[in-house]
JSON list of C-alpha atoms in Angstrom, two decimals:
[
{"chain": "A", "resi": 1, "resn": "MET", "atom": "CA", "xyz": [27.28, 5.99, -10.66]},
{"chain": "A", "resi": 2, "resn": "HIS", "atom": "CA", "xyz": [30.21, 6.72, -8.33]},
{"chain": "A", "resi": 3, "resn": "GLY", "atom": "CA", "xyz": [32.14, 4.15, -6.39]},
{"chain": "A", "resi": 4, "resn": "TRP", "atom": "CA", "xyz": [31.23, 5.80, -3.04]},
{"chain": "A", "resi": 5, "resn": "GLU", "atom": "CA", "xyz": [27.58, 5.25, -3.80]},
{"chain": "A", "resi": 6, "resn": "TYR", "atom": "CA", "xyz": [28.07, 1.55, -4.11]},
{"chain": "A", "resi": 7, "resn": "ILE", "atom": "CA", "xyz": [30.04, 1.54, -0.89]},
{"chain": "A", "resi": 8, "resn": "ALA", "atom": "CA", "xyz": [27.27, 3.62, 0.86]},
{"chain": "A", "resi": 9, "resn": "LEU", "atom": "CA", "xyz": [24.61, 1.19, -0.27]},
{"chain": "A", "resi": 10, "resn": "PHE", "atom": "CA", "xyz": [26.53, -1.85, 1.01]},
{"chain": "A", "resi": 11, "resn": "GLY", "atom": "CA", "xyz": [27.96, -0.20, 4.13]},
{"chain": "A", "resi": 12, "resn": "SER", "atom": "CA", "xyz": [24.68, 1.18, 5.43]},
{"chain": "A", "resi": 13, "resn": "ALA", "atom": "CA", "xyz": [23.14, -2.29, 5.61]},
{"chain": "A", "resi": 14, "resn": "LEU", "atom": "CA", "xyz": [26.39, -3.79, 6.97]},
{"chain": "A", "resi": 15, "resn": "ALA", "atom": "CA", "xyz": [26.56, -1.16, 9.66]},
{"chain": "A", "resi": 16, "resn": "GLY", "atom": "CA", "xyz": [22.88, -1.63, 10.74]},
{"chain": "A", "resi": 17, "resn": "GLY", "atom": "CA", "xyz": [23.19, -5.37, 10.82]},
{"chain": "A", "resi": 18, "resn": "GLY", "atom": "CA", "xyz": [26.61, -5.23, 12.57]},
{"chain": "A", "resi": 19, "resn": "LEU", "atom": "CA", "xyz": [25.16, -3.19, 15.37]},
{"chain": "A", "resi": 20, "resn": "ALA", "atom": "CA", "xyz": [22.64, -5.90, 16.15]},
{"chain": "A", "resi": 21, "resn": "PHE", "atom": "CA", "xyz": [25.46, -8.30, 16.91]},
{"chain": "A", "resi": 22, "resn": "TRP", "atom": "CA", "xyz": [26.66, -6.23, 19.86]},
{"chain": "A", "resi": 23, "resn": "VAL", "atom": "CA", "xyz": [23.46, -4.51, 20.94]},
{"chain": "A", "resi": 24, "resn": "ARG", "atom": "CA", "xyz": [21.25, -7.14, 22.50]},
{"chain": "A", "resi": 25, "resn": "GLY", "atom": "CA", "xyz": [17.95, -6.37, 24.25]},
{"chain": "A", "resi": 26, "resn": "ALA", "atom": "CA", "xyz": [17.98, -2.68, 23.34]},
{"chain": "A", "resi": 27, "resn": "ASP", "atom": "CA", "xyz": [15.21, -0.50, 24.67]},
{"chain": "A", "resi": 28, "resn": "PRO", "atom": "CA", "xyz": [12.25, -0.92, 22.20]},
{"chain": "A", "resi": 29, "resn": "ARG", "atom": "CA", "xyz": [11.43, 2.72, 22.69]},
{"chain": "A", "resi": 30, "resn": "ILE", "atom": "CA", "xyz": [14.74, 3.70, 21.14]},
{"chain": "A", "resi": 31, "resn": "LEU", "atom": "CA", "xyz": [14.10, 1.51, 18.18]},
{"chain": "A", "resi": 32, "resn": "ARG", "atom": "CA", "xyz": [10.68, 2.94, 17.70]},
{"chain": "A", "resi": 33, "resn": "MET", "atom": "CA", "xyz": [12.16, 6.48, 17.74]},
{"chain": "A", "resi": 34, "resn": "VAL", "atom": "CA", "xyz": [14.74, 5.52, 15.12]},
{"chain": "A", "resi": 35, "resn": "MET", "atom": "CA", "xyz": [12.03, 3.84, 12.94]},
{"chain": "A", "resi": 36, "resn": "THR", "atom": "CA", "xyz": [9.74, 6.84, 13.27]},
{"chain": "A", "resi": 37, "resn": "LEU", "atom": "CA", "xyz": [12.56, 9.25, 12.21]},
{"chain": "A", "resi": 38, "resn": "THR", "atom": "CA", "xyz": [13.39, 6.92, 9.25]},
{"chain": "A", "resi": 39, "resn": "GLY", "atom": "CA", "xyz": [9.77, 6.65, 8.20]},
{"chain": "A", "resi": 40, "resn": "ALA", "atom": "CA", "xyz": [9.30, 10.35, 8.40]},
{"chain": "A", "resi": 41, "resn": "TYR", "atom": "CA", "xyz": [12.45, 10.97, 6.36]},
{"chain": "A", "resi": 42, "resn": "ILE", "atom": "CA", "xyz": [11.56, 8.49, 3.65]},
{"chain": "A", "resi": 43, "resn": "PHE", "atom": "CA", "xyz": [7.94, 9.88, 3.46]},
{"chain": "A", "resi": 44, "resn": "GLY", "atom": "CA", "xyz": [9.40, 13.46, 3.34]},
{"chain": "A", "resi": 45, "resn": "ILE", "atom": "CA", "xyz": [11.90, 12.88, 0.49]},
{"chain": "A", "resi": 46, "resn": "THR", "atom": "CA", "xyz": [9.31, 10.99, -1.46]},
{"chain": "A", "resi": 47, "resn": "LEU", "atom": "CA", "xyz": [6.88, 13.91, -1.35]},
{"chain": "A", "resi": 48, "resn": "VAL", "atom": "CA", "xyz": [9.39, 16.70, -1.62]},
{"chain": "A", "resi": 49, "resn": "HIS", "atom": "CA", "xyz": [11.88, 15.29, -4.11]},
{"chain": "A", "resi": 50, "resn": "LEU", "atom": "CA", "xyz": [11.07, 11.93, -5.75]},
{"chain": "A", "resi": 51, "resn": "LEU", "atom": "CA", "xyz": [7.47, 12.42, -6.75]},
{"chain": "A", "resi": 52, "resn": "PRO", "atom": "CA", "xyz": [8.12, 15.89, -8.25]},
{"chain": "A", "resi": 53, "resn": "ASP", "atom": "CA", "xyz": [11.12, 14.40, -10.11]},
{"chain": "A", "resi": 54, "resn": "ILE", "atom": "CA", "xyz": [8.83, 11.79, -11.71]},
{"chain": "A", "resi": 55, "resn": "PHE", "atom": "CA", "xyz": [5.76, 13.87, -12.43]},
{"chain": "A", "resi": 56, "resn": "ARG", "atom": "CA", "xyz": [7.54, 16.82, -13.98]},
{"chain": "A", "resi": 57, "resn": "LEU", "atom": "CA", "xyz": [8.57, 14.49, -16.81]},
{"chain": "A", "resi": 58, "resn": "GLU", "atom": "CA", "xyz": [4.87, 14.07, -17.71]},
{"chain": "A", "resi": 59, "resn": "GLU", "atom": "CA", "xyz": [5.14, 10.29, -18.04]},
{"chain": "A", "resi": 60, "resn": "PRO", "atom": "CA", "xyz": [1.60, 9.07, -18.45]},
{"chain": "A", "resi": 61, "resn": "TRP", "atom": "CA", "xyz": [2.22, 5.69, -16.82]},
{"chain": "A", "resi": 62, "resn": "ALA", "atom": "CA", "xyz": [3.99, 7.10, -13.70]},
{"chain": "A", "resi": 63, "resn": "GLY", "atom": "CA", "xyz": [0.93, 7.02, -11.40]},
{"chain": "A", "resi": 64, "resn": "THR", "atom": "CA", "xyz": [0.09, 3.48, -12.42]},
{"chain": "A", "resi": 65, "resn": "PHE", "atom": "CA", "xyz": [3.64, 2.28, -11.70]},
{"chain": "A", "resi": 66, "resn": "ILE", "atom": "CA", "xyz": [3.68, 4.01, -8.38]},
{"chain": "A", "resi": 67, "resn": "LEU", "atom": "CA", "xyz": [0.50, 2.08, -7.48]},
{"chain": "A", "resi": 68, "resn": "LEU", "atom": "CA", "xyz": [2.02, -1.12, -8.81]},
{"chain": "A", "resi": 69, "resn": "GLY", "atom": "CA", "xyz": [5.03, -0.53, -6.62]},
{"chain": "A", "resi": 70, "resn": "PHE", "atom": "CA", "xyz": [2.88, -0.09, -3.60]},
{"chain": "A", "resi": 71, "resn": "LEU", "atom": "CA", "xyz": [1.09, -3.30, -4.33]},
{"chain": "A", "resi": 72, "resn": "LEU", "atom": "CA", "xyz": [4.35, -5.14, -5.13]},
{"chain": "A", "resi": 73, "resn": "GLN", "atom": "CA", "xyz": [5.70, -4.19, -1.78]},
{"chain": "A", "resi": 74, "resn": "ILE", "atom": "CA", "xyz": [2.64, -5.81, -0.07]},
{"chain": "A", "resi": 75, "resn": "GLY", "atom": "CA", "xyz": [3.42, -9.06, -1.89]},
{"chain": "A", "resi": 76, "resn": "VAL", "atom": "CA", "xyz": [7.08, -8.92, -1.18]},
{"chain": "A", "resi": 77, "resn": "GLU", "atom": "CA", "xyz": [6.48, -8.48, 2.57]},
{"chain": "A", "resi": 78, "resn": "HIS", "atom": "CA", "xyz": [4.65, -11.88, 2.65]},
{"chain": "A", "resi": 79, "resn": "LEU", "atom": "CA", "xyz": [8.11, -13.34, 2.08]},
{"chain": "A", "resi": 80, "resn": "SER", "atom": "CA", "xyz": [10.24, -10.82, 3.92]},
{"chain": "A", "resi": 81, "resn": "GLN", "atom": "CA", "xyz": [8.13, -10.72, 7.11]},
{"chain": "A", "resi": 82, "resn": "GLY", "atom": "CA", "xyz": [8.15, -6.94, 7.06]},
{"chain": "A", "resi": 83, "resn": "ILE", "atom": "CA", "xyz": [11.89, -6.58, 7.73]},
{"chain": "A", "resi": 84, "resn": "GLU", "atom": "CA", "xyz": [11.99, -3.53, 5.42]},
{"chain": "A", "resi": 85, "resn": "HIS", "atom": "CA", "xyz": [10.19, -1.48, 8.00]},
{"chain": "A", "resi": 86, "resn": "GLY", "atom": "CA", "xyz": [11.92, -2.86, 11.07]},
{"chain": "A", "resi": 87, "resn": "HIS", "atom": "CA", "xyz": [9.72, -5.80, 12.04]},
{"chain": "A", "resi": 88, "resn": "VAL", "atom": "CA", "xyz": [11.55, -8.08, 14.40]},
{"chain": "A", "resi": 89, "resn": "HIS", "atom": "CA", "xyz": [9.91, -11.52, 14.46]},
{"chain": "A", "resi": 90, "resn": "ARG", "atom": "CA", "xyz": [11.50, -13.81, 17.00]},
{"chain": "A", "resi": 91, "resn": "HIS", "atom": "CA", "xyz": [11.42, -17.44, 15.98]},
{"chain": "A", "resi": 92, "resn": "GLU", "atom": "CA", "xyz": [13.23, -19.60, 18.52]},
{"chain": "A", "resi": 93, "resn": "GLY", "atom": "CA", "xyz": [15.12, -22.75, 17.63]},
{"chain": "A", "resi": 94, "resn": "GLN", "atom": "CA", "xyz": [17.43, -23.96, 14.95]},
{"chain": "A", "resi": 95, "resn": "GLY", "atom": "CA", "xyz": [17.09, -26.47, 12.13]},
{"chain": "A", "resi": 96, "resn": "HIS", "atom": "CA", "xyz": [14.86, -26.69, 9.15]},
{"chain": "A", "resi": 97, "resn": "HIS", "atom": "CA", "xyz": [12.30, -24.11, 10.36]},
{"chain": "A", "resi": 98, "resn": "GLY", "atom": "CA", "xyz": [14.97, -21.46, 10.93]},
{"chain": "A", "resi": 99, "resn": "ALA", "atom": "CA", "xyz": [16.68, -22.12, 7.60]},
{"chain": "A", "resi": 100, "resn": "GLY", "atom": "CA", "xyz": [13.38, -22.04, 5.74]},
{"chain": "A", "resi": 101, "resn": "LEU", "atom": "CA", "xyz": [12.45, -18.73, 7.37]},
{"chain": "A", "resi": 102, "resn": "ALA", "atom": "CA", "xyz": [15.81, -17.26, 6.47]},
{"chain": "A", "resi": 103, "resn": "VAL", "atom": "CA", "xyz": [15.45, -18.26, 2.80]},
{"chain": "A", "resi": 104, "resn": "SER", "atom": "CA", "xyz": [11.92, -16.78, 2.65]},
{"chain": "A", "resi": 105, "resn": "VAL", "atom": "CA", "xyz": [12.99, -13.51, 4.22]},
{"chain": "A", "resi": 106, "resn": "LEU", "atom": "CA", "xyz": [16.10, -13.14, 2.09]},
{"chain": "A", "resi": 107, "resn": "LEU", "atom": "CA", "xyz": [14.19, -13.93, -1.12]},
{"chain": "A", "resi": 108, "resn": "GLY", "atom": "CA", "xyz": [11.70, -11.15, -0.27]},
{"chain": "A", "resi": 109, "resn": "LEU", "atom": "CA", "xyz": [14.46, -8.75, 0.69]},
{"chain": "A", "resi": 110, "resn": "SER", "atom": "CA", "xyz": [16.52, -9.60, -2.38]},
{"chain": "A", "resi": 111, "resn": "ILE", "atom": "CA", "xyz": [13.57, -8.76, -4.72]},
{"chain": "A", "resi": 112, "resn": "HIS", "atom": "CA", "xyz": [12.98, -5.54, -2.86]},
{"chain": "A", "resi": 113, "resn": "CYS", "atom": "CA", "xyz": [16.63, -4.43, -2.63]},
{"chain": "A", "resi": 114, "resn": "PHE", "atom": "CA", "xyz": [17.68, -5.36, -6.14]},
{"chain": "A", "resi": 115, "resn": "LEU", "atom": "CA", "xyz": [14.74, -3.44, -7.59]},
{"chain": "A", "resi": 116, "resn": "GLU", "atom": "CA", "xyz": [15.25, -0.36, -5.49]},
{"chain": "A", "resi": 117, "resn": "GLY", "atom": "CA", "xyz": [18.97, -0.34, -6.40]},
{"chain": "A", "resi": 118, "resn": "MET", "atom": "CA", "xyz": [18.39, -0.13, -10.14]},
{"chain": "A", "resi": 119, "resn": "PRO", "atom": "CA", "xyz": [17.02, 3.48, -10.51]},
{"chain": "A", "resi": 120, "resn": "VAL", "atom": "CA", "xyz": [19.87, 4.85, -8.32]},
{"chain": "A", "resi": 121, "resn": "THR", "atom": "CA", "xyz": [22.08, 4.50, -11.45]},
{"chain": "A", "resi": 122, "resn": "GLY", "atom": "CA", "xyz": [19.56, 6.40, -13.57]},
{"chain": "A", "resi": 123, "resn": "TYR", "atom": "CA", "xyz": [18.77, 9.22, -11.12]},
{"chain": "A", "resi": 124, "resn": "GLU", "atom": "CA", "xyz": [21.05, 11.71, -13.03]},
{"chain": "A", "resi": 125, "resn": "THR", "atom": "CA", "xyz": [19.41, 10.53, -16.27]},
{"chain": "A", "resi": 126, "resn": "ILE", "atom": "CA", "xyz": [16.02, 11.36, -14.94]},
{"chain": "A", "resi": 127, "resn": "HIS", "atom": "CA", "xyz": [17.28, 14.83, -13.97]},
{"chain": "A", "resi": 128, "resn": "GLU", "atom": "CA", "xyz": [18.66, 15.35, -17.48]},
{"chain": "A", "resi": 129, "resn": "LEU", "atom": "CA", "xyz": [15.35, 14.33, -18.97]},
{"chain": "A", "resi": 130, "resn": "GLY", "atom": "CA", "xyz": [13.64, 16.95, -16.81]},
{"chain": "A", "resi": 131, "resn": "HIS", "atom": "CA", "xyz": [16.08, 19.57, -18.01]},
{"chain": "A", "resi": 132, "resn": "HIS", "atom": "CA", "xyz": [15.32, 18.70, -21.64]},
{"chain": "A", "resi": 133, "resn": "HIS", "atom": "CA", "xyz": [11.62, 19.07, -20.84]},
{"chain": "A", "resi": 134, "resn": "GLY", "atom": "CA", "xyz": [12.41, 22.67, -19.82]},
{"chain": "A", "resi": 135, "resn": "HIS", "atom": "CA", "xyz": [12.23, 22.17, -16.05]},
{"chain": "A", "resi": 136, "resn": "ASP", "atom": "CA", "xyz": [14.75, 23.65, -13.61]},
{"chain": "A", "resi": 137, "resn": "HIS", "atom": "CA", "xyz": [15.81, 21.14, -11.07]},
{"chain": "A", "resi": 138, "resn": "GLY", "atom": "CA", "xyz": [18.11, 23.29, -9.01]},
{"chain": "A", "resi": 139, "resn": "ASP", "atom": "CA", "xyz": [20.87, 21.38, -7.28]},
{"chain": "A", "resi": 140, "resn": "HIS", "atom": "CA", "xyz": [21.31, 17.94, -8.94]},
{"chain": "A", "resi": 141, "resn": "ARG", "atom": "CA", "xyz": [24.11, 16.71, -6.73]},
{"chain": "A", "resi": 142, "resn": "HIS", "atom": "CA", "xyz": [21.83, 15.12, -4.13]},
{"chain": "A", "resi": 143, "resn": "ASN", "atom": "CA", "xyz": [20.71, 11.61, -4.94]},
{"chain": "A", "resi": 144, "resn": "TYR", "atom": "CA", "xyz": [17.67, 11.50, -2.69]},
{"chain": "A", "resi": 145, "resn": "LEU", "atom": "CA", "xyz": [16.79, 8.07, -3.78]},
{"chain": "A", "resi": 146, "resn": "LEU", "atom": "CA", "xyz": [20.10, 6.89, -2.57]},
{"chain": "A", "resi": 147, "resn": "TYR", "atom": "CA", "xyz": [19.64, 8.61, 0.78]},
{"chain": "A", "resi": 148, "resn": "GLY", "atom": "CA", "xyz": [16.19, 7.06, 1.16]},
{"chain": "A", "resi": 149, "resn": "ILE", "atom": "CA", "xyz": [17.45, 3.52, 0.49]},
{"chain": "A", "resi": 150, "resn": "MET", "atom": "CA", "xyz": [20.31, 3.99, 2.94]},
{"chain": "A", "resi": 151, "resn": "SER", "atom": "CA", "xyz": [18.08, 5.37, 5.70]},
{"chain": "A", "resi": 152, "resn": "HIS", "atom": "CA", "xyz": [15.78, 2.35, 5.79]},
{"chain": "A", "resi": 153, "resn": "LYS", "atom": "CA", "xyz": [18.47, -0.31, 5.20]},
{"chain": "A", "resi": 154, "resn": "VAL", "atom": "CA", "xyz": [20.11, 0.43, 8.52]},
{"chain": "A", "resi": 155, "resn": "PRO", "atom": "CA", "xyz": [17.09, -0.44, 10.73]},
{"chain": "A", "resi": 156, "resn": "ALA", "atom": "CA", "xyz": [15.99, -3.22, 8.34]},
{"chain": "A", "resi": 157, "resn": "ALA", "atom": "CA", "xyz": [19.43, -4.86, 8.61]},
{"chain": "A", "resi": 158, "resn": "PHE", "atom": "CA", "xyz": [19.28, -4.53, 12.36]},
{"chain": "A", "resi": 159, "resn": "ALA", "atom": "CA", "xyz": [15.92, -6.27, 12.43]},
{"chain": "A", "resi": 160, "resn": "LEU", "atom": "CA", "xyz": [17.17, -9.02, 10.05]},
{"chain": "A", "resi": 161, "resn": "VAL", "atom": "CA", "xyz": [20.13, -9.89, 12.27]},
{"chain": "A", "resi": 162, "resn": "THR", "atom": "CA", "xyz": [18.06, -9.70, 15.41]},
{"chain": "A", "resi": 163, "resn": "MET", "atom": "CA", "xyz": [15.58, -12.18, 13.85]},
{"chain": "A", "resi": 164, "resn": "LEU", "atom": "CA", "xyz": [18.40, -14.51, 12.72]},
{"chain": "A", "resi": 165, "resn": "LEU", "atom": "CA", "xyz": [20.12, -14.56, 16.08]},
{"chain": "A", "resi": 166, "resn": "ALA", "atom": "CA", "xyz": [16.80, -15.19, 17.92]},
{"chain": "A", "resi": 167, "resn": "GLY", "atom": "CA", "xyz": [16.20, -18.07, 15.45]},
{"chain": "A", "resi": 168, "resn": "GLY", "atom": "CA", "xyz": [19.40, -19.78, 16.54]},
{"chain": "A", "resi": 169, "resn": "PHE", "atom": "CA", "xyz": [21.82, -18.73, 13.82]},
{"chain": "A", "resi": 170, "resn": "ARG", "atom": "CA", "xyz": [25.45, -18.46, 14.91]},
{"chain": "A", "resi": 171, "resn": "PHE", "atom": "CA", "xyz": [27.62, -15.42, 14.18]},
{"chain": "A", "resi": 172, "resn": "TRP", "atom": "CA", "xyz": [29.20, -16.45, 10.81]},
{"chain": "A", "resi": 173, "resn": "PRO", "atom": "CA", "xyz": [26.08, -17.81, 9.15]},
{"chain": "A", "resi": 174, "resn": "ALA", "atom": "CA", "xyz": [24.16, -14.74, 10.26]},
{"chain": "A", "resi": 175, "resn": "PHE", "atom": "CA", "xyz": [26.90, -12.42, 9.04]},
{"chain": "A", "resi": 176, "resn": "GLY", "atom": "CA", "xyz": [27.00, -14.23, 5.67]},
{"chain": "A", "resi": 177, "resn": "LEU", "atom": "CA", "xyz": [23.26, -13.69, 5.17]},
{"chain": "A", "resi": 178, "resn": "LEU", "atom": "CA", "xyz": [23.65, -10.07, 6.30]},
{"chain": "A", "resi": 179, "resn": "ALA", "atom": "CA", "xyz": [26.42, -9.62, 3.64]},
{"chain": "A", "resi": 180, "resn": "LEU", "atom": "CA", "xyz": [24.15, -11.18, 1.07]},
{"chain": "A", "resi": 181, "resn": "TYR", "atom": "CA", "xyz": [21.37, -8.77, 1.97]},
{"chain": "A", "resi": 182, "resn": "ALA", "atom": "CA", "xyz": [23.72, -5.75, 1.91]},
{"chain": "A", "resi": 183, "resn": "SER", "atom": "CA", "xyz": [24.97, -6.65, -1.64]},
{"chain": "A", "resi": 184, "resn": "MET", "atom": "CA", "xyz": [21.58, -6.71, -3.33]},
{"chain": "A", "resi": 185, "resn": "SER", "atom": "CA", "xyz": [21.04, -2.97, -3.80]},
{"chain": "A", "resi": 186, "resn": "PRO", "atom": "CA", "xyz": [24.55, -2.45, -5.15]},
{"chain": "A", "resi": 187, "resn": "LEU", "atom": "CA", "xyz": [23.97, -5.41, -7.45]},
{"chain": "A", "resi": 188, "resn": "GLY", "atom": "CA", "xyz": [20.75, -3.84, -8.71]},
{"chain": "A", "resi": 189, "resn": "ALA", "atom": "CA", "xyz": [22.53, -0.57, -9.34]},
{"chain": "A", "resi": 190, "resn": "LEU", "atom": "CA", "xyz": [25.41, -2.31, -11.14]},
{"chain": "A", "resi": 191, "resn": "SER", "atom": "CA", "xyz": [23.10, -4.33, -13.29]},
{"chain": "A", "resi": 192, "resn": "ALA", "atom": "CA", "xyz": [21.25, -1.18, -14.38]},
{"chain": "A", "resi": 193, "resn": "GLU", "atom": "CA", "xyz": [24.54, 0.55, -15.19]},
{"chain": "A", "resi": 194, "resn": "VAL", "atom": "CA", "xyz": [25.64, -2.38, -17.33]},
{"chain": "A", "resi": 195, "resn": "LEU", "atom": "CA", "xyz": [22.33, -2.52, -19.19]},
{"chain": "A", "resi": 196, "resn": "GLN", "atom": "CA", "xyz": [22.40, 1.27, -19.69]},
{"chain": "A", "resi": 197, "resn": "ARG", "atom": "CA", "xyz": [25.89, 1.07, -21.26]},
{"chain": "A", "resi": 198, "resn": "PHE", "atom": "CA", "xyz": [24.56, -1.55, -23.76]},
{"chain": "A", "resi": 199, "resn": "GLU", "atom": "CA", "xyz": [21.54, 0.75, -24.39]},
{"chain": "A", "resi": 200, "resn": "LEU", "atom": "CA", "xyz": [19.11, -1.80, -23.01]},
{"chain": "A", "resi": 201, "resn": "LEU", "atom": "CA", "xyz": [17.74, 0.73, -20.49]},
{"chain": "A", "resi": 202, "resn": "ASN", "atom": "CA", "xyz": [16.66, 4.18, -21.45]},
{"chain": "A", "resi": 203, "resn": "GLY", "atom": "CA", "xyz": [15.46, 7.24, -19.52]},
{"chain": "A", "resi": 204, "resn": "ARG", "atom": "CA", "xyz": [11.75, 6.28, -19.75]},
{"chain": "A", "resi": 205, "resn": "ILE", "atom": "CA", "xyz": [12.37, 2.81, -18.29]},
{"chain": "A", "resi": 206, "resn": "PHE", "atom": "CA", "xyz": [14.37, 4.39, -15.42]},
{"chain": "A", "resi": 207, "resn": "VAL", "atom": "CA", "xyz": [11.47, 6.70, -14.69]},
{"chain": "A", "resi": 208, "resn": "LEU", "atom": "CA", "xyz": [9.02, 3.79, -14.57]},
{"chain": "A", "resi": 209, "resn": "ILE", "atom": "CA", "xyz": [11.30, 1.70, -12.32]},
{"chain": "A", "resi": 210, "resn": "MET", "atom": "CA", "xyz": [11.77, 4.72, -10.08]},
{"chain": "A", "resi": 211, "resn": "ALA", "atom": "CA", "xyz": [7.98, 5.07, -9.94]},
{"chain": "A", "resi": 212, "resn": "LEU", "atom": "CA", "xyz": [7.80, 1.42, -8.73]},
{"chain": "A", "resi": 213, "resn": "VAL", "atom": "CA", "xyz": [10.38, 2.18, -5.97]},
{"chain": "A", "resi": 214, "resn": "VAL", "atom": "CA", "xyz": [8.52, 5.33, -4.96]},
{"chain": "A", "resi": 215, "resn": "GLY", "atom": "CA", "xyz": [5.39, 3.28, -4.54]},
{"chain": "A", "resi": 216, "resn": "SER", "atom": "CA", "xyz": [7.39, 0.92, -2.37]},
{"chain": "A", "resi": 217, "resn": "PHE", "atom": "CA", "xyz": [8.74, 3.88, -0.32]},
{"chain": "A", "resi": 218, "resn": "LEU", "atom": "CA", "xyz": [5.26, 5.08, 0.26]},
{"chain": "A", "resi": 219, "resn": "HIS", "atom": "CA", "xyz": [4.17, 1.69, 1.58]},
{"chain": "A", "resi": 220, "resn": "ILE", "atom": "CA", "xyz": [7.24, 1.27, 3.78]},
{"chain": "A", "resi": 221, "resn": "SER", "atom": "CA", "xyz": [7.13, 4.78, 5.25]},
{"chain": "A", "resi": 222, "resn": "THR", "atom": "CA", "xyz": [3.42, 4.89, 5.99]},
{"chain": "A", "resi": 223, "resn": "THR", "atom": "CA", "xyz": [3.54, 1.44, 7.46]},
{"chain": "A", "resi": 224, "resn": "ILE", "atom": "CA", "xyz": [6.35, 2.55, 9.81]},
{"chain": "A", "resi": 225, "resn": "LEU", "atom": "CA", "xyz": [4.42, 5.61, 10.87]},
{"chain": "A", "resi": 226, "resn": "PHE", "atom": "CA", "xyz": [1.11, 3.81, 11.42]},
{"chain": "A", "resi": 227, "resn": "GLU", "atom": "CA", "xyz": [2.74, 0.84, 13.24]},
{"chain": "A", "resi": 228, "resn": "ASN", "atom": "CA", "xyz": [4.39, 3.30, 15.67]},
{"chain": "A", "resi": 229, "resn": "GLU", "atom": "CA", "xyz": [1.09, 4.97, 16.43]},
{"chain": "A", "resi": 230, "resn": "GLU", "atom": "CA", "xyz": [0.46, 5.11, 20.16]},
{"chain": "A", "resi": 231, "resn": "LYS", "atom": "CA", "xyz": [-2.60, 3.36, 21.60]},
{"chain": "A", "resi": 232, "resn": "ASN", "atom": "CA", "xyz": [-5.57, 5.66, 22.26]},
{"chain": "A", "resi": 233, "resn": "HIS", "atom": "CA", "xyz": [-3.75, 8.24, 20.05]},
{"chain": "A", "resi": 234, "resn": "ALA", "atom": "CA", "xyz": [-1.98, 9.53, 23.18]},
{"chain": "A", "resi": 235, "resn": "PHE", "atom": "CA", "xyz": [0.48, 12.38, 22.62]},
{"chain": "A", "resi": 236, "resn": "ASP", "atom": "CA", "xyz": [4.11, 11.09, 22.55]},
{"chain": "A", "resi": 237, "resn": "LEU", "atom": "CA", "xyz": [6.73, 13.77, 22.67]},
{"chain": "A", "resi": 238, "resn": "ARG", "atom": "CA", "xyz": [9.51, 11.35, 21.49]},
{"chain": "A", "resi": 239, "resn": "LYS", "atom": "CA", "xyz": [7.52, 10.36, 18.40]},
{"chain": "A", "resi": 240, "resn": "THR", "atom": "CA", "xyz": [6.63, 13.93, 17.62]},
{"chain": "A", "resi": 241, "resn": "LEU", "atom": "CA", "xyz": [10.22, 14.99, 17.82]},
{"chain": "A", "resi": 242, "resn": "SER", "atom": "CA", "xyz": [11.34, 12.11, 15.68]},
{"chain": "A", "resi": 243, "resn": "LEU", "atom": "CA", "xyz": [8.71, 13.03, 13.04]},
{"chain": "A", "resi": 244, "resn": "LEU", "atom": "CA", "xyz": [9.85, 16.65, 13.05]},
{"chain": "A", "resi": 245, "resn": "VAL", "atom": "CA", "xyz": [13.54, 15.71, 12.71]},
{"chain": "A", "resi": 246, "resn": "GLY", "atom": "CA", "xyz": [12.77, 13.28, 9.88]},
{"chain": "A", "resi": 247, "resn": "PHE", "atom": "CA", "xyz": [10.65, 15.83, 8.01]},
{"chain": "A", "resi": 248, "resn": "GLY", "atom": "CA", "xyz": [13.19, 18.59, 8.72]},
{"chain": "A", "resi": 249, "resn": "LEU", "atom": "CA", "xyz": [16.00, 16.47, 7.16]},
{"chain": "A", "resi": 250, "resn": "ALA", "atom": "CA", "xyz": [13.92, 15.91, 4.13]},
{"chain": "A", "resi": 251, "resn": "LEU", "atom": "CA", "xyz": [13.24, 19.62, 3.77]},
{"chain": "A", "resi": 252, "resn": "ALA", "atom": "CA", "xyz": [16.77, 20.77, 4.67]},
{"chain": "A", "resi": 253, "resn": "SER", "atom": "CA", "xyz": [18.20, 20.57, 1.18]},
{"chain": "A", "resi": 254, "resn": "HIS", "atom": "CA", "xyz": [15.13, 21.44, -0.82]}
]
């Protein structure tokens, strides 16, 4: 894994959270548009790139682990309060309640982010396995898993900082928690790289971990798209355009 990929994982979250410190009371319609685009993009790359990468390897447990990843994400969100898909829960007041909420949210986010960072290291390994199975992958330079993680870390970090500030956290404690959140996916990738060097992780394990993350992506993306559904199913041009842009970006490099 290249150094710029670690920087991208860390920087995307830091940028999204940093924006929340200066943008207060932003128009919720803009946030919904961004979330819709993000959800569409994650859903698109999952269907167009990540699922084919997994299933072309003919791993018999792949479908089971995708389902487990979907269910695991449901459990994680009981701790994280749905920050992964841009939920902003405002809890006024400082003290024990605010600190306890921060610990719960960060624990859920840490589990999610550490796990999704691990297969980023093994993405090329998965491609190589596919090549040995006689499949042509085309252009291997694009790490779509990395792009998917980055795309949802930006709004998730924005929601996290917004929640912390609304809960009474001052700048530096909130920034420290943001930095901790931003570091979890790079730490997951680094841990996987170290384990791979000591031959404690092989290609099949990477495939199964990636299947877990794909299940998580499916839950996050569909939750974003369903939560942004207009009442009475009214036509919304902004949402439609955001969907088309997100799907278009996913298809652009196919």
